Short mmCIF file of C-alpha atoms and ligand atoms in Angstrom, two decimals:
data_model
loop_
_atom_site.label_atom_id
_atom_site.label_comp_id
_atom_site.label_asym_id
_atom_site.label_seq_id
_atom_site.Cartn_x
_atom_site.Cartn_y
_atom_site.Cartn_z
CA MET S 1 77.06 102.65 119.64
CA LYS S 2 78.08 99.99 117.18
CA LYS S 3 78.80 96.51 118.49
CA THR S 4 82.39 95.34 118.59
CA VAL S 5 84.10 91.96 118.67
CA ARG S 6 83.78 92.11 122.46
CA ASP S 7 79.97 92.01 122.18
CA ILE S 8 79.71 88.77 120.25
CA ASP S 9 80.70 85.17 120.96
CA VAL S 10 83.34 84.22 118.42
CA ASN S 11 84.39 80.94 120.01
CA GLY S 12 84.27 78.10 117.50
CA LYS S 13 83.01 80.48 114.79
CA LYS S 14 84.44 81.36 111.42
CA VAL S 15 85.02 85.10 111.27
CA PHE S 16 85.41 87.08 108.06
CA MET S 17 87.48 90.12 108.95
CA ARG S 18 87.84 93.00 106.50
CA CYS S 19 91.17 94.75 107.04
CA ASP S 20 92.84 97.68 105.38
CA PHE S 21 96.00 96.00 104.11
CA ASN S 22 96.34 98.52 101.30
CA VAL S 23 100.01 99.07 102.12
CA PRO S 24 102.46 101.11 100.07
CA THR S 25 104.95 99.00 98.11
CA ASP S 26 108.21 99.85 96.31
CA GLU S 27 109.05 99.13 92.66
CA GLU S 28 109.94 95.52 93.44
CA GLY S 29 106.60 95.08 95.19
CA ARG S 30 108.11 95.03 98.69
CA ILE S 31 106.14 96.59 101.51
CA SER S 32 107.62 100.00 102.34
CA ASP S 33 105.41 100.73 105.36
CA ASP S 34 103.60 97.98 107.29
CA ARG S 35 101.75 100.27 109.69
CA ARG S 36 98.37 99.20 108.33
CA ILE S 37 99.16 95.53 108.91
CA ARG S 38 100.33 96.27 112.46
CA GLY S 39 97.11 98.23 113.04
CA ALA S 40 95.03 95.10 112.47
CA LEU S 41 97.03 92.85 114.82
CA PRO S 42 95.07 93.51 118.05
CA THR S 43 91.78 92.39 116.50
CA ILE S 44 93.31 89.40 114.71
CA GLU S 45 95.03 88.26 117.91
CA TYR S 46 91.85 88.76 119.93
CA LEU S 47 89.78 86.69 117.51
CA ALA S 48 92.31 83.88 117.20
CA GLY S 49 92.84 83.94 120.97
CA HIS S 50 89.10 83.63 121.57
CA GLY S 51 88.69 80.49 119.49
CA ALA S 52 87.69 81.95 116.14
CA ALA S 53 88.94 80.69 112.79
CA VAL S 54 89.99 83.96 111.20
CA ILE S 55 89.51 84.60 107.48
CA LEU S 56 91.10 87.90 106.50
CA ALA S 57 90.29 89.99 103.45
CA SER S 58 91.48 93.28 102.00
CA HIS S 59 92.08 95.17 98.80
CA LEU S 60 95.51 96.28 97.63
CA GLY S 61 95.97 98.98 95.01
CA ARG S 62 93.68 99.32 92.04
CA PRO S 63 93.72 96.10 90.02
CA LYS S 64 90.66 97.37 88.09
CA GLY S 65 88.40 94.41 88.74
CA LYS S 66 90.67 91.68 87.37
CA PRO S 67 93.45 89.49 88.73
CA ASP S 68 96.86 91.15 88.55
CA PRO S 69 99.86 89.49 90.22
CA LYS S 70 101.29 92.95 90.94
CA TYR S 71 98.48 93.45 93.46
CA SER S 72 98.49 90.00 95.04
CA LEU S 73 98.20 90.00 98.83
CA ARG S 74 100.91 87.33 99.12
CA VAL S 75 103.42 89.91 100.41
CA VAL S 76 100.94 90.90 103.09
CA ALA S 77 100.40 87.29 104.17
CA ASP S 78 104.17 86.86 104.55
CA ARG S 79 104.59 90.03 106.60
CA LEU S 80 101.55 89.23 108.70
CA ALA S 81 102.94 85.78 109.54
CA GLU S 82 106.21 87.41 110.62
CA LEU S 83 104.42 89.94 112.81
CA LEU S 84 102.09 87.39 114.38
CA GLY S 85 104.80 84.79 114.75
CA LYS S 86 102.46 82.14 113.41
CA GLU S 87 101.35 80.64 110.15
CA VAL S 88 99.01 82.58 107.88
CA LEU S 89 97.50 80.41 105.18
CA PHE S 90 97.27 82.31 101.90
CA VAL S 91 95.08 81.12 99.08
CA SER S 92 95.41 82.92 95.76
CA GLU S 93 92.69 82.29 93.23
CA PRO S 94 91.68 84.67 90.44
CA GLU S 95 88.04 84.36 91.45
CA VAL S 96 88.94 85.17 95.13
CA THR S 97 86.20 82.86 96.46
CA GLY S 98 87.12 79.88 94.28
CA PRO S 99 86.94 76.20 95.29
CA GLU S 100 90.36 76.17 96.96
CA THR S 101 89.50 79.22 99.07
CA LYS S 102 86.15 77.72 100.07
CA ALA S 103 87.76 74.43 101.03
CA ALA S 104 90.50 76.14 103.02
CA ALA S 105 87.97 78.33 104.86
CA ALA S 106 85.81 75.30 105.65
CA ALA S 107 88.81 73.39 107.02
CA LEU S 108 90.20 76.32 109.03
CA LYS S 109 90.32 75.47 112.75
CA PRO S 110 89.80 77.71 115.80
CA GLY S 111 92.86 79.92 116.33
CA GLU S 112 94.02 79.51 112.73
CA ILE S 113 94.37 82.41 110.33
CA MET S 114 94.02 82.64 106.57
CA LEU S 115 94.08 85.48 104.06
CA ILE S 116 92.09 85.39 100.86
CA GLU S 117 93.22 87.11 97.64
CA ASN S 118 92.71 90.81 96.86
CA VAL S 119 88.93 91.31 96.81
CA ARG S 120 89.31 93.86 94.01
CA PHE S 121 90.41 91.07 91.66
CA ARG S 122 86.64 90.75 91.24
CA LYS S 123 84.92 93.64 89.54
CA GLU S 124 81.78 92.97 91.56
CA GLU S 125 83.57 94.09 94.75
CA THR S 126 83.36 97.82 94.06
CA GLU S 127 79.89 97.44 92.52
CA ASN S 128 78.65 96.09 95.86
CA ASP S 129 77.16 93.22 93.89
CA GLU S 130 74.83 91.11 96.00
CA SER S 131 75.95 87.72 94.73
CA PHE S 132 79.64 88.39 95.43
CA SER S 133 78.69 89.65 98.91
CA ARG S 134 76.88 86.35 99.42
CA GLU S 135 79.88 84.35 98.20
CA LEU S 136 82.09 86.13 100.73
CA ALA S 137 79.53 85.64 103.48
CA GLN S 138 79.36 81.92 102.77
CA LEU S 139 82.96 81.57 103.95
CA ALA S 140 82.08 82.58 107.52
CA ASP S 141 79.58 82.97 110.40
CA ILE S 142 80.43 86.51 111.54
CA PHE S 143 81.60 89.69 109.77
CA VAL S 144 84.13 91.95 111.49
CA ASN S 145 84.95 95.26 109.86
CA ASP S 146 88.25 96.75 110.98
CA ALA S 147 88.96 98.68 107.78
CA PHE S 148 88.17 102.29 108.65
CA GLY S 149 90.16 103.45 105.62
CA THR S 150 87.54 101.98 103.26
CA ALA S 151 84.48 102.46 105.49
CA HIS S 152 83.25 105.31 103.27
CA ARG S 153 82.92 102.86 100.39
CA ALA S 154 79.87 100.65 99.95
CA HIS S 155 81.66 97.59 98.58
CA CYS S 156 80.90 93.87 99.00
CA SER S 157 83.62 93.22 101.60
CA THR S 158 83.09 96.51 103.49
CA ALA S 159 79.30 96.68 103.65
CA GLY S 160 77.39 94.31 101.33
CA ILE S 161 78.46 91.20 103.24
CA ALA S 162 76.75 92.53 106.39
CA ALA S 163 73.35 91.77 104.83
CA PHE S 164 74.12 88.07 105.32
CA LEU S 165 76.08 87.90 108.59
CA PRO S 166 76.02 89.38 112.09
CA ALA S 167 78.37 92.37 111.77
CA VAL S 168 80.59 94.05 114.37
CA SER S 169 83.60 96.35 114.40
CA GLY S 170 87.20 95.50 115.21
CA PHE S 171 89.33 97.46 117.67
CA LEU S 172 90.92 99.77 115.12
CA MET S 173 87.52 100.74 113.73
CA GLU S 174 86.23 101.21 117.27
CA LYS S 175 89.10 103.55 118.10
CA GLU S 176 88.58 105.65 114.97
CA LEU S 177 84.86 105.98 115.65
CA ARG S 178 85.48 106.89 119.29
CA PHE S 179 87.91 109.72 118.51
CA PHE S 180 85.92 111.24 115.67
CA GLY S 181 82.58 110.60 117.37
CA ASP S 182 83.68 112.22 120.64
CA ALA S 183 85.12 115.20 118.78
CA LEU S 184 81.84 115.84 116.99
CA GLU S 185 79.40 114.97 119.73
CA ASN S 186 81.10 115.64 123.00
CA PRO S 187 84.22 117.76 122.53
CA GLN S 188 86.29 119.30 125.28
CA ARG S 189 86.17 123.02 124.52
CA PRO S 190 87.40 125.10 122.94
CA PHE S 191 87.04 122.83 119.92
CA THR S 192 89.27 123.86 117.02
CA ALA S 193 89.28 122.58 113.45
CA VAL S 194 92.50 123.11 111.50
CA LEU S 195 91.92 122.86 107.76
CA GLY S 196 94.35 123.01 104.89
CA GLY S 197 95.29 121.27 101.68
CA ALA S 198 94.99 122.27 98.09
CA LYS S 199 91.32 122.29 97.26
CA VAL S 200 88.76 124.43 99.02
CA GLY S 201 85.93 122.72 97.14
CA ASP S 202 86.79 119.45 98.92
CA LYS S 203 86.52 121.09 102.33
CA ILE S 204 83.31 123.12 101.95
CA PRO S 205 80.91 120.35 103.10
CA LEU S 206 83.23 119.79 106.06
CA ILE S 207 83.23 123.45 107.06
CA GLU S 208 79.45 123.59 106.68
CA ASN S 209 79.03 120.63 109.02
CA LEU S 210 81.45 122.07 111.57
CA LEU S 211 79.79 125.49 111.72
CA ASP S 212 77.50 124.52 114.59
CA LYS S 213 80.05 122.33 116.36
CA VAL S 214 83.40 124.07 116.64
CA ASP S 215 84.57 127.20 118.45
CA ARG S 216 87.38 128.00 116.03
CA ILE S 217 88.25 127.28 112.44
CA ILE S 218 91.83 127.72 111.33
CA VAL S 219 92.49 127.80 107.60
CA GLY S 220 95.82 127.36 105.82
CA GLY S 221 97.22 125.68 102.70
CA GLY S 222 96.25 126.35 99.12
CA MET S 223 92.58 126.57 100.09
CA ALA S 224 93.23 129.72 102.16
CA TYR S 225 93.77 131.86 99.06
CA THR S 226 90.19 131.56 97.85
CA PHE S 227 89.11 132.91 101.27
CA LEU S 228 91.67 135.73 101.05
CA LYS S 229 90.42 136.54 97.55
CA ALA S 230 86.86 136.62 98.90
CA LYS S 231 88.04 139.24 101.36
CA GLY S 232 89.19 141.33 98.41
CA TYR S 233 92.93 140.68 98.74
CA GLU S 234 95.39 140.35 95.87
CA ILE S 235 96.51 136.71 95.86
CA GLY S 236 98.88 136.78 92.88
CA THR S 237 99.24 133.42 91.16
CA SER S 238 98.24 131.40 94.25
CA LEU S 239 95.71 128.57 93.99
CA LEU S 240 92.22 129.94 93.42
CA GLU S 241 88.86 128.32 92.91
CA GLU S 242 87.03 131.17 91.30
CA ASP S 243 83.64 129.44 91.43
CA LYS S 244 83.94 128.96 95.21
CA ILE S 245 84.63 132.60 96.15
CA GLU S 246 80.98 133.35 96.87
CA MET S 247 80.63 130.23 98.98
CA THR S 248 83.72 130.98 101.05
CA ARG S 249 82.38 134.48 101.70
CA ASP S 250 79.15 132.90 102.88
CA LEU S 251 80.95 130.46 105.18
CA MET S 252 82.91 133.28 106.82
CA LYS S 253 79.67 135.21 107.33
CA LYS S 254 77.93 132.22 108.90
CA ALA S 255 80.92 131.56 111.14
CA GLY S 256 80.68 135.15 112.34
CA GLU S 257 76.95 134.79 113.04
CA ASN S 258 77.61 131.61 115.03
CA GLY S 259 80.32 133.30 117.08
CA ILE S 260 83.04 131.08 115.64
CA GLU S 261 86.53 132.47 115.49
CA PHE S 262 87.61 132.13 111.86
CA LEU S 263 91.38 132.43 111.46
CA LEU S 264 92.99 133.08 108.08
CA PRO S 265 96.71 133.62 107.40
CA SER S 266 97.90 137.10 108.30
CA ASP S 267 101.20 136.56 106.49
CA VAL S 268 102.28 134.13 103.79
CA VAL S 269 105.42 132.85 102.07
CA CYS S 270 105.29 133.66 98.36
CA ALA S 271 107.52 132.26 95.64
CA ASP S 272 108.02 132.93 91.93
CA ALA S 273 107.18 129.35 90.97
CA PHE S 274 105.94 126.03 92.37
CA SER S 275 109.43 124.76 93.16
CA ASN S 276 111.52 124.30 96.27
CA ASP S 277 114.36 126.23 94.60
CA SER S 278 112.25 129.21 93.71
CA PRO S 279 113.20 132.50 95.41
CA HIS S 280 110.64 133.31 98.13
CA ASP S 281 109.76 136.01 100.65
CA ILE S 282 107.28 136.70 103.43
CA TYR S 283 104.41 139.15 102.83
CA ALA S 284 101.44 140.38 104.80
CA ALA S 285 98.38 138.51 103.52
CA ASP S 286 96.90 141.76 102.20
CA ALA S 287 100.10 142.78 100.41
CA MET S 288 100.94 139.86 98.14
CA PRO S 289 102.56 140.75 94.83
CA ALA S 290 100.55 140.04 91.69
CA ASP S 291 103.22 137.82 90.12
CA ARG S 292 104.04 135.45 92.99
CA MET S 293 102.26 132.48 94.57
CA GLY S 294 101.60 131.70 98.23
CA LEU S 295 103.05 128.32 99.19
CA ASP S 296 103.06 128.44 102.98
CA ILE S 297 101.77 130.39 105.96
CA GLY S 298 104.19 132.98 107.37
CA PRO S 299 105.84 133.13 110.83
CA LYS S 300 103.24 135.46 112.40
CA THR S 301 100.47 133.14 111.28
CA GLN S 302 102.38 130.14 112.63
CA LYS S 303 102.51 131.79 116.02
CA LEU S 304 98.85 132.75 115.96
CA TYR S 305 97.79 129.23 114.93
CA GLU S 306 100.08 127.65 117.49
CA GLU S 307 98.49 129.67 120.29
CA ALA S 308 94.99 128.78 119.11
CA ILE S 309 95.84 125.07 118.91
CA VAL S 310 97.72 124.81 122.20
CA SER S 311 94.86 126.50 124.09
CA SER S 312 92.23 124.11 122.69
CA GLY S 313 90.50 121.24 124.48
CA THR S 314 89.96 119.35 121.21
CA VAL S 315 91.70 119.80 117.87
CA VAL S 316 90.89 118.06 114.61
CA TRP S 317 93.37 118.68 111.81
CA ASN S 318 92.89 117.90 108.14
CA GLY S 319 95.20 119.18 105.41
CA PRO S 320 98.70 120.72 105.32
CA MET S 321 99.32 124.44 105.80
CA GLY S 322 101.59 124.67 102.77
CA VAL S 323 103.51 122.60 100.27
CA PHE S 324 105.08 120.55 103.05
CA GLU S 325 106.69 118.14 100.60
CA MET S 326 109.11 120.97 99.71
CA GLU S 327 111.45 121.81 102.57
CA ASN S 328 111.27 125.57 102.00
CA PHE S 329 107.48 125.58 102.33
CA SER S 330 107.08 123.07 105.14
CA ALA S 331 107.54 125.35 108.17
CA GLY S 332 103.83 126.17 108.56
CA THR S 333 102.76 122.53 108.56
CA ARG S 334 105.63 121.71 110.90
CA ALA S 335 104.51 124.46 113.30
CA VAL S 336 100.97 123.07 113.37
CA ALA S 337 102.29 119.55 113.97
CA ALA S 338 104.43 120.87 116.83
CA ALA S 339 101.47 122.72 118.33
CA MET S 340 99.35 119.55 118.13
CA ASN S 341 102.07 117.79 120.13
CA LYS S 342 102.15 120.57 122.70
CA CYS S 343 98.38 120.77 123.18
CA GLY S 344 97.22 119.08 126.37
CA GLY S 345 93.74 118.38 124.97
CA THR S 346 92.57 115.68 122.58
CA THR S 347 94.33 116.01 119.25
CA VAL S 348 93.17 114.13 116.17
CA VAL S 349 94.85 114.10 112.78
CA GLY S 350 92.71 113.08 109.80
CA GLY S 351 94.50 110.62 107.54
CA GLY S 352 96.04 111.39 104.18
CA ASP S 353 98.47 114.29 103.78
CA SER S 354 98.37 115.65 107.32
CA ALA S 355 99.13 112.20 108.72
CA ALA S 356 101.93 111.83 106.16
CA ALA S 357 103.31 115.23 107.19
CA VAL S 358 103.27 114.40 110.90
CA ARG S 359 105.18 111.18 110.19
CA GLN S 360 107.60 112.89 107.80
CA PHE S 361 108.49 115.29 110.62
CA GLY S 362 108.66 112.49 113.21
CA MET S 363 106.09 114.29 115.35
CA GLU S 364 103.62 111.52 116.15
CA ASP S 365 104.37 110.88 119.79
CA HIS S 366 102.06 113.26 121.62
CA ILE S 367 99.09 113.27 119.27
CA SER S 368 96.05 111.50 120.68
CA HIS S 369 95.00 109.86 117.43
CA ILE S 370 96.30 109.75 113.86
CA SER S 371 93.59 108.37 111.66
CA THR S 372 94.21 105.54 109.22
CA GLY S 373 91.54 106.86 106.85
CA GLY S 374 91.90 110.08 104.89
CA GLY S 375 88.72 109.94 102.82
CA ALA S 376 86.76 108.14 105.53
CA SER S 377 87.65 110.64 108.25
CA LEU S 378 86.76 113.53 105.98
CA GLU S 379 83.34 112.04 105.22
CA PHE S 380 82.75 111.29 108.89
CA LEU S 381 83.51 114.91 109.79
CA GLU S 382 81.21 116.05 106.99
CA GLY S 383 78.43 114.29 108.89
CA LYS S 384 77.96 111.60 106.26
CA LEU S 385 77.05 108.08 107.25
CA LEU S 386 79.81 105.64 106.35
CA PRO S 387 78.41 102.47 104.72
CA GLY S 388 81.09 100.29 106.36
CA VAL S 389 79.96 101.57 109.77
CA GLU S 390 76.23 101.86 109.19
CA CYS S 391 76.04 98.16 108.29
CA LEU S 392 77.31 97.11 111.74
CA MET S 393 74.92 96.06 114.51
CA ASP S 394 73.82 98.70 117.04
P1 AMP E 1 94.61 117.99 99.58
O1 AMP E 1 94.83 116.82 98.64
O2 AMP E 1 93.54 118.92 99.13
O3 AMP E 1 94.53 117.59 101.01
O4 AMP E 1 95.95 118.85 99.46
C1 AMP E 1 97.20 118.39 99.85
C2 AMP E 1 98.23 119.05 98.99
O5 AMP E 1 98.07 120.45 99.08
C3 AMP E 1 99.65 118.78 99.41
O6 AMP E 1 100.28 118.01 98.43
C4 AMP E 1 100.27 120.17 99.49
O7 AMP E 1 101.53 120.24 98.87
C5 AMP E 1 99.29 121.02 98.74
N1 AMP E 1 99.32 122.43 99.15
C6 AMP E 1 99.27 122.92 100.39
N2 AMP E 1 99.37 124.26 100.38
C7 AMP E 1 99.47 124.64 99.09
C8 AMP E 1 99.62 125.89 98.44
N3 AMP E 1 99.67 127.02 99.14
N4 AMP E 1 99.70 125.90 97.10
C9 AMP E 1 99.66 124.74 96.41
N5 AMP E 1 99.52 123.53 96.96
C10 AMP E 1 99.44 123.47 98.30
#
C-alpha cells in the first residue's frame, strides 16, 4: 500500500500537490468541463484544513516546452477559487519556478493555497530533468501526487520530484488505485473485462495481462474485426490490423486453455461508409458482406453482453463497442453502459472514450468508479508500474 496524505503530518508544512487540471477548454479558452478540478477538491481542502500551505501544480494542454498564454493555468486558478470559496494565489512566470513563484511559496501561510504556472512551459518537465525536479521540490516540504491521469508519465512534477521530498498520494489517486488494484488482485467473481475501441494492437498487452486474472473477456468495437478475421470470417471493409491476426488467434487459444469465456460479436451493424448517414443493416458476424464495414455490435450481441455483464461480480470496461459518436452506431456502447449500471457488482470504467461515452449517455449514476485516467488506467491494467505511483512511499 502506498502512503496517503492521512499517513503524514502536514501541519505547518508546505505541500507541493500535483493535480490533473488538464481541463478541456472552448475556443475562447473557457473551461468547458471542470470535473478534473472538482476531483482535486477533497485533497486540497484536507491539506488546507490540516494546516498545510498548499502549492498546486499541473499541466494544461501541450505547450511544447515553452510558455504559451493559450495554456496558462490562470483560468483554472479562477475556477478553483470559485469552487473552494477562497482565494487562490496564482503566479505566472515563464520559468514556472521563477523568483516571484519562489517568494510567494516561501510566504504562503498554513491554510493558504497557490497555483504555479503550467509545468509544461518548461521543456525539462517531460524530460524528467533532475534539476527542474529539484527546483520544484525546493518550493515545498512534502510531495502529494493526486494526478492519476498523468501517473503513467515519468515527468518532473509527477515522479522526479519524489527523489527530493517525502511523497504520498492524494484521495483521488488513492481511490483510483483502490478500484483498479482490487479488480486485479482481489476481484469479486465472475470477473469480466469488456474491451473495445479502434485498435487491437493497443489492447493486446492488456488482454495478455488479464488472461490469468479474469473469468470472461468481452470484445467489441473496431478491434473485434481482427479477431473475427482470425476466425476465418469475411469482415468486409471493417477495421483490420493484418499484422495482429496471428496474435489474436493466439490470445483466443490461451483464453480457451485458461478456461476463460471469450465473447466476440455474434451479429454486427454494417454500413456502406464511415458516416452516420450511411445506409446500414444487421448481419450475423459470419455473414458480413465484402463491401460493407462493421460499425457497431448487433442486438443479439448486445443482449449476450448485457447478460454477461449483469451477472458479474466485477467488471472493468475499456473502449466503446462501436462508433458511439455517431447516433446510428451508438446502441452497442449504450447497451454496455446500461448493463454496467444494472450490475450489482463492482463496475469500473477506464478513462478516455468509454468514460466519455458513459457521460454522453448520462449513465454515470450507478457505476462504482469512472476513472480519470485513460492511458494510466490502461497501463495499470496491463500490469505496468506507473512512475507517478511507484515514487510514492510504501
Ligand atoms: P480507442 O482510441 O482505440 O479507444 O478507440 C476509440 C474509437 O474507436 C472511438 O472513437 C470509436 O468511434 C472507434 N470505434 C469503435 N468501434 C469502431 C468500429 N467498429 N469501426 C471504427 N471505429 C470504431
